[in-house]
mmCIF file of C-alpha atoms and ligand atoms in Angstrom:
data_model
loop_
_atom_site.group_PDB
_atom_site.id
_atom_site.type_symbol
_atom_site.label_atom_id
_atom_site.label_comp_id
_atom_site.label_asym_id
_atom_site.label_seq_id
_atom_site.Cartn_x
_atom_site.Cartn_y
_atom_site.Cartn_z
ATOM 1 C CA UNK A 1 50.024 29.735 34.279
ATOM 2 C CA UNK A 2 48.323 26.946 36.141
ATOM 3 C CA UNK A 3 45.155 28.843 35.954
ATOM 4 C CA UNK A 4 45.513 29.653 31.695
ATOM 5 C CA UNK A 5 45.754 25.904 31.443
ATOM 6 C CA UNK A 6 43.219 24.766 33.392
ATOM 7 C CA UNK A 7 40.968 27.740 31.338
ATOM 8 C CA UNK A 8 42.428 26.421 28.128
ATOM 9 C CA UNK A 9 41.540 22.607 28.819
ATOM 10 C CA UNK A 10 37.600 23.693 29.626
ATOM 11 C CA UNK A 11 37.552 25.360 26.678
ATOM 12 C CA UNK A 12 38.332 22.501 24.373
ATOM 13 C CA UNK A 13 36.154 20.452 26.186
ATOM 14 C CA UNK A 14 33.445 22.591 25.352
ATOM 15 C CA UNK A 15 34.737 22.403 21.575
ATOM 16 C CA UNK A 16 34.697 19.079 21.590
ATOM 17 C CA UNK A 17 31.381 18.936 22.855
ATOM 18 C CA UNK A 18 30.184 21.525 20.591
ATOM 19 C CA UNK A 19 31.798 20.087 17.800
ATOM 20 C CA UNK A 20 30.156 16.168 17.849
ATOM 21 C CA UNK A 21 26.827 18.005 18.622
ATOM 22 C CA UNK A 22 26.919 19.788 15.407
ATOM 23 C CA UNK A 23 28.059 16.678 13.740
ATOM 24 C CA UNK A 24 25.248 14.428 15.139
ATOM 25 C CA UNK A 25 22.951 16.809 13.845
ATOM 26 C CA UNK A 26 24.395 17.017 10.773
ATOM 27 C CA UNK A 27 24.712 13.689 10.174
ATOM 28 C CA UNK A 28 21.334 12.928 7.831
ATOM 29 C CA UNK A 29 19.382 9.953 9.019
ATOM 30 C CA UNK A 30 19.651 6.724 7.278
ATOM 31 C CA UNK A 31 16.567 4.800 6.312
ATOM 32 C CA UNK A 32 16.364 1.452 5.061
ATOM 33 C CA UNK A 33 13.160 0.990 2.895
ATOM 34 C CA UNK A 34 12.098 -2.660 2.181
ATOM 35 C CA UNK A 35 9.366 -2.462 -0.569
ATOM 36 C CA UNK A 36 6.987 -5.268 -2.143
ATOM 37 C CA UNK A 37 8.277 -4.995 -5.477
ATOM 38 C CA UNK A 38 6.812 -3.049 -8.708
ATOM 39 C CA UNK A 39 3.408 -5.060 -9.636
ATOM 40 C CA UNK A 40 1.305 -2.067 -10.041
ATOM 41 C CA UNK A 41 1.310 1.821 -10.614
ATOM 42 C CA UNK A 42 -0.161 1.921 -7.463
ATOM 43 C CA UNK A 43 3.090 0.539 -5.815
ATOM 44 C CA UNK A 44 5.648 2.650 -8.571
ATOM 45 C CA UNK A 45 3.402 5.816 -6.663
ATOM 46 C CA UNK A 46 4.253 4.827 -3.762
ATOM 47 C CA UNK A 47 8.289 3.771 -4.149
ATOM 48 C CA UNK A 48 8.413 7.552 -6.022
ATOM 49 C CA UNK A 49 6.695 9.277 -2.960
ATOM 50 C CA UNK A 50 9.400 7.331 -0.434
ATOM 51 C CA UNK A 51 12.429 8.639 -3.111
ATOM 52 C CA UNK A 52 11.831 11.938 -3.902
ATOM 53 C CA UNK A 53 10.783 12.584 0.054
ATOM 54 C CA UNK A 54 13.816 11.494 1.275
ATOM 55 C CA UNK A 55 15.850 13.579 -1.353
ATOM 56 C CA UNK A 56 13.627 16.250 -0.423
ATOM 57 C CA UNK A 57 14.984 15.910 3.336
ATOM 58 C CA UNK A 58 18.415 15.312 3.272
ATOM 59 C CA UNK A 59 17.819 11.507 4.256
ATOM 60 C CA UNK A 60 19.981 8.856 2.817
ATOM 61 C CA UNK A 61 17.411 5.847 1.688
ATOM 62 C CA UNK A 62 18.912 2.466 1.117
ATOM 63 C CA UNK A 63 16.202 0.855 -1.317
ATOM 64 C CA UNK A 64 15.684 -2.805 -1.622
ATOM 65 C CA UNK A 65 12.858 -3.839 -4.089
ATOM 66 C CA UNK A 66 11.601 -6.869 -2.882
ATOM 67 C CA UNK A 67 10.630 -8.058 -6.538
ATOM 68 C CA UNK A 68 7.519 -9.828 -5.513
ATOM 69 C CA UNK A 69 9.225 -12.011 -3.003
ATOM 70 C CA UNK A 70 8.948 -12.259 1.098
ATOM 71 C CA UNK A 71 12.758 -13.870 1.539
ATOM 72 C CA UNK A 72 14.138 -10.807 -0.457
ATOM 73 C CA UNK A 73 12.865 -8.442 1.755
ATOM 74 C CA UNK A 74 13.744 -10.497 4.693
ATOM 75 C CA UNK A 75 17.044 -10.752 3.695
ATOM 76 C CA UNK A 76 16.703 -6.842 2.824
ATOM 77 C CA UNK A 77 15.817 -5.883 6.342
ATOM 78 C CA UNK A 78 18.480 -8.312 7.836
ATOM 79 C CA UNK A 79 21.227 -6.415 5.509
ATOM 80 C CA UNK A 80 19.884 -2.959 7.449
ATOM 81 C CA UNK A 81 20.090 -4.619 10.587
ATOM 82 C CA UNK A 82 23.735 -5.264 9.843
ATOM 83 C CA UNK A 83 24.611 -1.884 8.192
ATOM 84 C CA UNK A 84 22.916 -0.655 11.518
ATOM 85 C CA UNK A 85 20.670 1.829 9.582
ATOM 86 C CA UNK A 86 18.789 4.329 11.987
ATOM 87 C CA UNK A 87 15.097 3.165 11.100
ATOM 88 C CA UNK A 88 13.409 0.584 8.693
ATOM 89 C CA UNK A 89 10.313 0.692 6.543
ATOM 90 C CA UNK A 90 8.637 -2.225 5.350
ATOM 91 C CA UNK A 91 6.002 -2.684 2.976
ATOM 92 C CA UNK A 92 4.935 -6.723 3.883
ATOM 93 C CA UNK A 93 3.868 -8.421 0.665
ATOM 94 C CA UNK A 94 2.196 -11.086 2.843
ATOM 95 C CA UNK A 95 0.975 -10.329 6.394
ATOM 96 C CA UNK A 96 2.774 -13.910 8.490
ATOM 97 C CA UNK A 97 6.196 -14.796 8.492
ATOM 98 C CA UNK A 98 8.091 -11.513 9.481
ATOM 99 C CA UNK A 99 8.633 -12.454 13.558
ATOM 100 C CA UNK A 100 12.541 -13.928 13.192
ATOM 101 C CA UNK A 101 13.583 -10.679 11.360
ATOM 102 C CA UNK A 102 11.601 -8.153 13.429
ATOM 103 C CA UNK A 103 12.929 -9.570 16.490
ATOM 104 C CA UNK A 104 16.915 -8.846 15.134
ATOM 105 C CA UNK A 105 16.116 -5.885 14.414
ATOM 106 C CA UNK A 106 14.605 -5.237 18.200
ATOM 107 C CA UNK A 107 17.823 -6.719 19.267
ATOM 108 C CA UNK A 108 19.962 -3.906 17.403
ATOM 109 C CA UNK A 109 17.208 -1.518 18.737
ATOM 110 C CA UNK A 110 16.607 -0.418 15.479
ATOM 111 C CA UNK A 111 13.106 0.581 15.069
ATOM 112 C CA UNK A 112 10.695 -0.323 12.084
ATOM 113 C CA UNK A 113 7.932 1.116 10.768
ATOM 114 C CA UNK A 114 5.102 -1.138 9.097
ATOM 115 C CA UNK A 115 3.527 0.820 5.746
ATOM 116 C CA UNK A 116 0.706 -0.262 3.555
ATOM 117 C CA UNK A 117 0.012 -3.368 4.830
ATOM 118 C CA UNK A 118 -0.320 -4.888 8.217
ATOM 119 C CA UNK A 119 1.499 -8.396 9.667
ATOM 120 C CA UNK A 120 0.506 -10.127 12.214
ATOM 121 C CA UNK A 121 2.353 -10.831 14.894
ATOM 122 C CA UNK A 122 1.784 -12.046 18.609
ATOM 123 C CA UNK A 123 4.015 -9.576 19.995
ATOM 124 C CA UNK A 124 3.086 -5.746 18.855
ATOM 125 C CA UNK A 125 6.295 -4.317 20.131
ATOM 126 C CA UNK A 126 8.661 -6.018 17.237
ATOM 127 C CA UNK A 127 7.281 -2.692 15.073
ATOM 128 C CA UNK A 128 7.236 0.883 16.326
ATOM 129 C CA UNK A 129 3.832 1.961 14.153
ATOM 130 C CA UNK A 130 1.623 0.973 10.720
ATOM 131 C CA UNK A 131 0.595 3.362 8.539
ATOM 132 C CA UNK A 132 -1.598 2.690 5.894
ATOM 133 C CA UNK A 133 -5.098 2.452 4.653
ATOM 134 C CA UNK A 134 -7.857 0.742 5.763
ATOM 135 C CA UNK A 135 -8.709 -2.053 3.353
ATOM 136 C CA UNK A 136 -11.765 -3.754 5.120
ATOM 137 C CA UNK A 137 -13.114 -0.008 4.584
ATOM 138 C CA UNK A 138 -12.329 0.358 1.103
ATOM 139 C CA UNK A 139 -13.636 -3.181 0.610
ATOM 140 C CA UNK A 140 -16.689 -2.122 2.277
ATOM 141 C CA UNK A 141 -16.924 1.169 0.319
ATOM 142 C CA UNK A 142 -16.871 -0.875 -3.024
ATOM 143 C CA UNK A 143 -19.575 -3.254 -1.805
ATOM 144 C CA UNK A 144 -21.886 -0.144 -0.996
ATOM 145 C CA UNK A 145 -21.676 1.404 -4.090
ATOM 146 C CA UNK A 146 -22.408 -2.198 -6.287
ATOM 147 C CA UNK A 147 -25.577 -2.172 -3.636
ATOM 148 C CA UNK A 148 -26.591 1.199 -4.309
ATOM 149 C CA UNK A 149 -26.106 1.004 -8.242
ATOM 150 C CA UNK A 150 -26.150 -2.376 -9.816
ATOM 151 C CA UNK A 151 -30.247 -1.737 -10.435
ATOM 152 C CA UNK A 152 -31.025 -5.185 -11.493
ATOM 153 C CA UNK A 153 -27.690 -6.987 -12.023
ATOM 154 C CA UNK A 154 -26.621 -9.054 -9.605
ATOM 155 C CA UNK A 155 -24.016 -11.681 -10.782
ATOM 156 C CA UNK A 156 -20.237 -10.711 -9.561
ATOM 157 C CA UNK A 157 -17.057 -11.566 -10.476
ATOM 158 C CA UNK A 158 -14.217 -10.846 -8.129
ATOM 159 C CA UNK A 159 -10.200 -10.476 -9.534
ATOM 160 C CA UNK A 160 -8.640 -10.466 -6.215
ATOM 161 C CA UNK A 161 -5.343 -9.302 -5.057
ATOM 162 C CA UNK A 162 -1.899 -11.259 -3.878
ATOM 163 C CA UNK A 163 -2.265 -14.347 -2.110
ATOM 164 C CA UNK A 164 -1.883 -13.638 1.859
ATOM 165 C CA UNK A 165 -1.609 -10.023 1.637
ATOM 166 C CA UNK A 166 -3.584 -7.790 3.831
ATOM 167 C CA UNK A 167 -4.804 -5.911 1.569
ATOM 168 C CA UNK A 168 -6.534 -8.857 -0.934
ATOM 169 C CA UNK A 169 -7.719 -10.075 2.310
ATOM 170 C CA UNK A 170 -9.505 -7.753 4.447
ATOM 171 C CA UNK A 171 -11.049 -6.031 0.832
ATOM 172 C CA UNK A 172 -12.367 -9.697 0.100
ATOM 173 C CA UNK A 173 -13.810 -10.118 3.661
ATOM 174 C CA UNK A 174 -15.023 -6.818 3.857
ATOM 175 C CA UNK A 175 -16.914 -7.133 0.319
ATOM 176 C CA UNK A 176 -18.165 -10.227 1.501
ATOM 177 C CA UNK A 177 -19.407 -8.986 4.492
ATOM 178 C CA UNK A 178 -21.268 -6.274 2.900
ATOM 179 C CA UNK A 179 -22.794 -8.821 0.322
ATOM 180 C CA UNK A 180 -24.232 -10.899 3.352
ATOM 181 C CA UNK A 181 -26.624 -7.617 3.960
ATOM 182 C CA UNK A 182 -27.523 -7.461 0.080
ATOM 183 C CA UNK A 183 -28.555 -11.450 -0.566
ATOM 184 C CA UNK A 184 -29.089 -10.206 -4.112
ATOM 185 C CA UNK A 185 -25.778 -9.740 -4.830
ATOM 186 C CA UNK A 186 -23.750 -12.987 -5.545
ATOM 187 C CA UNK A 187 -19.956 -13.529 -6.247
ATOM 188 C CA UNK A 188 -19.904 -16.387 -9.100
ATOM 189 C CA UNK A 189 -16.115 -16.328 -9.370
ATOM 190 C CA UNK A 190 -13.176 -15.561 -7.409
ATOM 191 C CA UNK A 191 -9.499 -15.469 -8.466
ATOM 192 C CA UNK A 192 -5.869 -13.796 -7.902
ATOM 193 C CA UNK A 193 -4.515 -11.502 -10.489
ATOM 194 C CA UNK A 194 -1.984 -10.586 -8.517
ATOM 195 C CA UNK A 195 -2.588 -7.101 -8.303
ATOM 196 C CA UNK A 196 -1.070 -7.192 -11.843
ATOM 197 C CA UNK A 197 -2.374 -5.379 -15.132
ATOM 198 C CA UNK A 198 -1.491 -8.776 -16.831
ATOM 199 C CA UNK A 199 -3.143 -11.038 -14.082
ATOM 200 C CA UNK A 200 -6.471 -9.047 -14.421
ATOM 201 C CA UNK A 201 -6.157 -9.397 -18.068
ATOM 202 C CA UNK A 202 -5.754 -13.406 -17.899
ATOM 203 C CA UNK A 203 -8.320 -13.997 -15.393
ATOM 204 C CA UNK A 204 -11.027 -11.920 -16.919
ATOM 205 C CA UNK A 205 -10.276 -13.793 -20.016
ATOM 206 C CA UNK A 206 -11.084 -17.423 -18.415
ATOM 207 C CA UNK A 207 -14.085 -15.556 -16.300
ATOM 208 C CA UNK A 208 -15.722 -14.617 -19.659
ATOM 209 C CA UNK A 209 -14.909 -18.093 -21.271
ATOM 210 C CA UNK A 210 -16.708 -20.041 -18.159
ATOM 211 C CA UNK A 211 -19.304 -17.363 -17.737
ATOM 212 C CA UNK A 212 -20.031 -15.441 -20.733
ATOM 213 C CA UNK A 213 -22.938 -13.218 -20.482
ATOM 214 C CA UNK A 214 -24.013 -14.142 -17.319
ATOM 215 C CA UNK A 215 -21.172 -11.884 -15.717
ATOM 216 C CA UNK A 216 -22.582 -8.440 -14.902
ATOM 217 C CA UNK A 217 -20.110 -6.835 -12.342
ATOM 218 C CA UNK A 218 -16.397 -6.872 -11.911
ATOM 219 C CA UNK A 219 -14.763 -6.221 -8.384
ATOM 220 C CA UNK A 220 -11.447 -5.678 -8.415
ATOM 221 C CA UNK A 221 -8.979 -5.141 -5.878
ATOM 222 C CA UNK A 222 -6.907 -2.810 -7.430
ATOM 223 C CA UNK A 223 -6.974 -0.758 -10.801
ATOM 224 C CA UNK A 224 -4.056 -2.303 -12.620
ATOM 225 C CA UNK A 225 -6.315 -5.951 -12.712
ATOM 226 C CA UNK A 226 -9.681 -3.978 -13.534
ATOM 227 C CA UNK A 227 -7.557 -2.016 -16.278
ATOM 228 C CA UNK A 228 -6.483 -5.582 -17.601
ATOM 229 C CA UNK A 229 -10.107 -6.540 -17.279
ATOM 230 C CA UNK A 230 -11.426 -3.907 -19.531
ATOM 231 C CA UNK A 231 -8.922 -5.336 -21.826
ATOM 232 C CA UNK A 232 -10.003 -8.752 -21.804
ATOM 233 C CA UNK A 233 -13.925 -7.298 -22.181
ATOM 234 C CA UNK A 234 -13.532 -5.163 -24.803
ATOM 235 C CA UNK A 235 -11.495 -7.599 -27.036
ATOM 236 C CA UNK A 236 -14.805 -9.816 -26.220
ATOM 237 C CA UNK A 237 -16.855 -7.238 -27.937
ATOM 238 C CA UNK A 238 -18.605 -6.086 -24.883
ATOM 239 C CA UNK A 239 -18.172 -2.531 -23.408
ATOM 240 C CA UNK A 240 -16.684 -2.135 -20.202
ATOM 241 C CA UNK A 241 -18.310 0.069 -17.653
ATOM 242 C CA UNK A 242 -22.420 -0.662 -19.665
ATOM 243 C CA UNK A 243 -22.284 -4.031 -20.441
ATOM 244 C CA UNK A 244 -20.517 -5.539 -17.325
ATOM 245 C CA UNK A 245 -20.177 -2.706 -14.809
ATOM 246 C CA UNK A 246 -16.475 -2.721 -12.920
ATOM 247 C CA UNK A 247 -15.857 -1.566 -9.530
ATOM 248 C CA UNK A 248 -11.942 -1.360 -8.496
ATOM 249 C CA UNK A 249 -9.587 0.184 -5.546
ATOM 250 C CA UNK A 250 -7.045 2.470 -5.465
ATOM 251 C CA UNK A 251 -7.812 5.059 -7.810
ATOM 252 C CA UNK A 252 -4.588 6.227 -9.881
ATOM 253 C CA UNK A 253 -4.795 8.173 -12.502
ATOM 254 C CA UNK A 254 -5.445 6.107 -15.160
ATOM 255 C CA UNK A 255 -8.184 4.401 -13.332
ATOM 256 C CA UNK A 256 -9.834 7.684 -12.713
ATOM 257 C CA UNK A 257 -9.687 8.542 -16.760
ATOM 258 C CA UNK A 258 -11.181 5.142 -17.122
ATOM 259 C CA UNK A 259 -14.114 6.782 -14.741
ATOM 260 C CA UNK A 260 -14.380 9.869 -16.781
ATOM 261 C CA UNK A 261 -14.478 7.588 -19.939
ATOM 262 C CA UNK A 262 -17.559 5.475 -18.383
ATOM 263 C CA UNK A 263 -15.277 1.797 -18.355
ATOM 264 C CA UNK A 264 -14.640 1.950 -14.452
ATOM 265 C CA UNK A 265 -18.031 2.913 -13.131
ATOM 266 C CA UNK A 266 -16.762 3.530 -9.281
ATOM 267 C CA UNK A 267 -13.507 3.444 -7.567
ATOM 268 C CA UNK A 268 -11.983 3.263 -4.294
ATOM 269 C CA UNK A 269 -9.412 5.491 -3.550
ATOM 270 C CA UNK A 270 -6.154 4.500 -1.520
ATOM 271 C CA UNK A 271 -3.539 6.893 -1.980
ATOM 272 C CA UNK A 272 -0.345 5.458 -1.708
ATOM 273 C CA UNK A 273 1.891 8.975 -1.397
ATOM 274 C CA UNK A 274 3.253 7.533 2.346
ATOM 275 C CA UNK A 275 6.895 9.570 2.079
ATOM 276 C CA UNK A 276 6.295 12.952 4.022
ATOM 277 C CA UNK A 277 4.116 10.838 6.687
ATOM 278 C CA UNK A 278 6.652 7.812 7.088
ATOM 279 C CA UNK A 279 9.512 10.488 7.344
ATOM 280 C CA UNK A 280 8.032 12.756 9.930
ATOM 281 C CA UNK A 281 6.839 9.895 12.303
ATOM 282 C CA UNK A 282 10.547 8.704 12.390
ATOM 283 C CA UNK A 283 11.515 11.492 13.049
ATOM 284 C CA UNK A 284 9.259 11.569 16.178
ATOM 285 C CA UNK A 285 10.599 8.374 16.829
ATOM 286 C CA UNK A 286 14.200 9.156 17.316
ATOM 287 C CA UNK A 287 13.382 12.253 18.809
ATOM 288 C CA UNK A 288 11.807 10.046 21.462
ATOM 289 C CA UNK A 289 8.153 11.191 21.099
ATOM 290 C CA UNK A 290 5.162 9.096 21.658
ATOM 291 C CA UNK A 291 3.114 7.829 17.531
ATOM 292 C CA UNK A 292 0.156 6.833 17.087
ATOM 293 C CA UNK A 293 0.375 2.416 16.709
ATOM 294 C CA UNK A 294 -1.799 2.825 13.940
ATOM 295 C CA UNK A 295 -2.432 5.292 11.274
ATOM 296 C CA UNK A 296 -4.986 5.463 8.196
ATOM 297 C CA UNK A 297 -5.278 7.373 5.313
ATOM 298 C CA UNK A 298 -8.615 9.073 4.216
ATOM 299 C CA UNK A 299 -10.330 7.246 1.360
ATOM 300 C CA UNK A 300 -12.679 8.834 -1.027
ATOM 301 C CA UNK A 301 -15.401 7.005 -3.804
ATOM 302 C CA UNK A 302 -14.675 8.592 -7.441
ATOM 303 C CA UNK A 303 -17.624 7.907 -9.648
ATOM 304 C CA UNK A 304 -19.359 9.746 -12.582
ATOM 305 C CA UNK A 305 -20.452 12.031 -9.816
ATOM 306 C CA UNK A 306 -17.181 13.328 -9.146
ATOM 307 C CA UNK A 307 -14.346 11.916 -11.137
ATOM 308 C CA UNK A 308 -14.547 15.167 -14.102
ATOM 309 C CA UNK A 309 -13.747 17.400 -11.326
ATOM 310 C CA UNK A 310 -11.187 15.120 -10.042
ATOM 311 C CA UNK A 311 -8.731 14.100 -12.585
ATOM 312 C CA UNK A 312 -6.898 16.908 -12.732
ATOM 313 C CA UNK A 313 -5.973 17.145 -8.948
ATOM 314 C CA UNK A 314 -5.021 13.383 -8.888
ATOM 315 C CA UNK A 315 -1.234 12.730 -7.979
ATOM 316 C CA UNK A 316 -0.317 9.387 -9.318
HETATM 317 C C1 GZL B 401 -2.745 -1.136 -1.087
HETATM 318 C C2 GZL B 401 -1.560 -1.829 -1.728
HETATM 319 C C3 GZL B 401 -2.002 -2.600 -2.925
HETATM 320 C C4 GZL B 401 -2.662 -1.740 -4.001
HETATM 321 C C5 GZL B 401 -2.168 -2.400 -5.231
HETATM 322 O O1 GZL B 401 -2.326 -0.312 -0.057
HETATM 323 O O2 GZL B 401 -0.930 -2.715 -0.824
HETATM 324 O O3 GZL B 401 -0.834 -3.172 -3.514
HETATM 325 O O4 GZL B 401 -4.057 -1.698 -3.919
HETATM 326 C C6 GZL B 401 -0.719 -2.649 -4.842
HETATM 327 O O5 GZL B 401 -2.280 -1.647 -6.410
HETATM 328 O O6 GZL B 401 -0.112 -3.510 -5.709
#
């Protein structure tokens, strides 16, 4: 009898055990996704690829749009911390200020992957990983084409990106940087758009009222201000892409039809489809495996050269 006990008891025990092993891998991961907010189609690619990946997986993403604003996605991350989600993404619309929050969520050993954009902080272990692209390239890659292709014109006008992000930084230094090599090449004008359609708009508008006809390039930091540009240009009576020749980043598909229609004469691609990459590296980290601290994506140039071929592949 004794014996058909003790046989009985090992046997649940080995239920039991069998049982919350099938329910901790059952149980789908929960990801909490702290995103910039919804300035540009860029971004709207990128919040789409995060979505429809996660559905794709079985994950359960808790979204917070950070509607342009650093303290909403602070508080955002802080409300994971609390809900004691198993990983975090964030997308920092500035690079300083995210130390306080990082650190809680170190504290509840929850871990966080950086996307898009870098931060800075003095202490690299408050994020597991970045992924992203590599602006100072792309900013490099738009400066090298103007060099190559502006013939005689010379005069630039640059619609740069959000204040403090890493991404309107490093493609300004990085263009600037590459100008230093072609003395030529001068930027008359500098000024945030925002990354916005309706920021590029406005501040092409006041660049044409100061500058008129001397303007003969546009760099923009993204397409959604160069797309507001062409706006402003055309609505000047000059023609976008011949008369003042516009060089952007990020390439969606509406700035690669403006390519194909000769108003965006180069740009930079940055492809913001993170989701299967962002998902697979958490799952490495929970798994325990070592990632790579920093990741980049590929970026291309689409020009007249290439952007025919192109448009029908592009993704966003
Ligand atoms: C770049 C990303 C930038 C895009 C803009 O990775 O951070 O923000 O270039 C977007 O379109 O708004």
């Amino acid at each position: 009898m004794a014996s058909l006990l003790k046989k009985l008891g090992s046997f649940a025990a080995g239920a039991t055990l069998l049982f919350a092993a099938s329910a901790a891998l059952a149980k789908p991961l929960t990801v909490g996704f702290a995103q910039t907010g919804a300035e540009s189609a860029w971004r709207t690619a990128n919040t789409n690829s995060m979505k429809s990946e996660a559905e794709k997986r079985g994950i359960n993403l808790k979204f917070a749009d950070g509607q342009g604003k650093q303290e909403n996605q602070i508080r955002a991350v802080r409300t994971f911390v609390t809900q004691g989600v198993d990983a975090i993404v964030l997308a920092p619309i500035v690079e300083t200020g995210w130390e306080p929050v990082l650190r809680e969520a170190k504290r509840a050993k929850i871990p966080v992957v950086i996307m898009d954009r870098k931060v800075q902080t003095s202490d690299e272990s408050l994020y597991a990983c970045f992924i992203g692209s590599d602006f100072y390239k792309e900013g490099a890659m738009a400066a090298e084409w103007i060099a190559k292709n502006a013939g005689s014109r010379s005069k630039i006008v640059e619609l740069q990106g959000t204040p403090g992000s890493a991404a309107a930084n490093e493609r300004r230094k990085a263009f600037a940087d590459e100008l230093a090599k072609n003395p030529a090449l001068k930027i008359i004008d500098s000024q945030s758009g925002d990354f916005r359609r309706s920021g590029g708009k406005e501040v092409m508008e006041a660049f044409l009222k100061k500058h008129g006809k001397d303007i003969e390039i546009v760099y923009a930091h993204n397409d959604d201000m160069a797309l507001g540009a062409i706006q402003a240009i055309e609505e000047a009576g000059l023609k976008p892409g011949k008369d003042i020749l516009i060089v952007s980043i990020d390439a969606i598909k509406e700035g690669v039809q403006a390519v194909v229609d000769g108003k965006i004469n180069a740009v930079v691609e940055c492809n913001p489809l993170f989701g299967p990459k962002i998902y697979d590296t958490i799952a490495k980290i929970k798994a325990g495996e070592p990632v790579e601290r920093s990741s980049y994506n590929v970026d291309i140039v689409i020009d007249s050269t290439n952007a025919a071929a192109l448009i029908g592949q592009r993704q966003y």
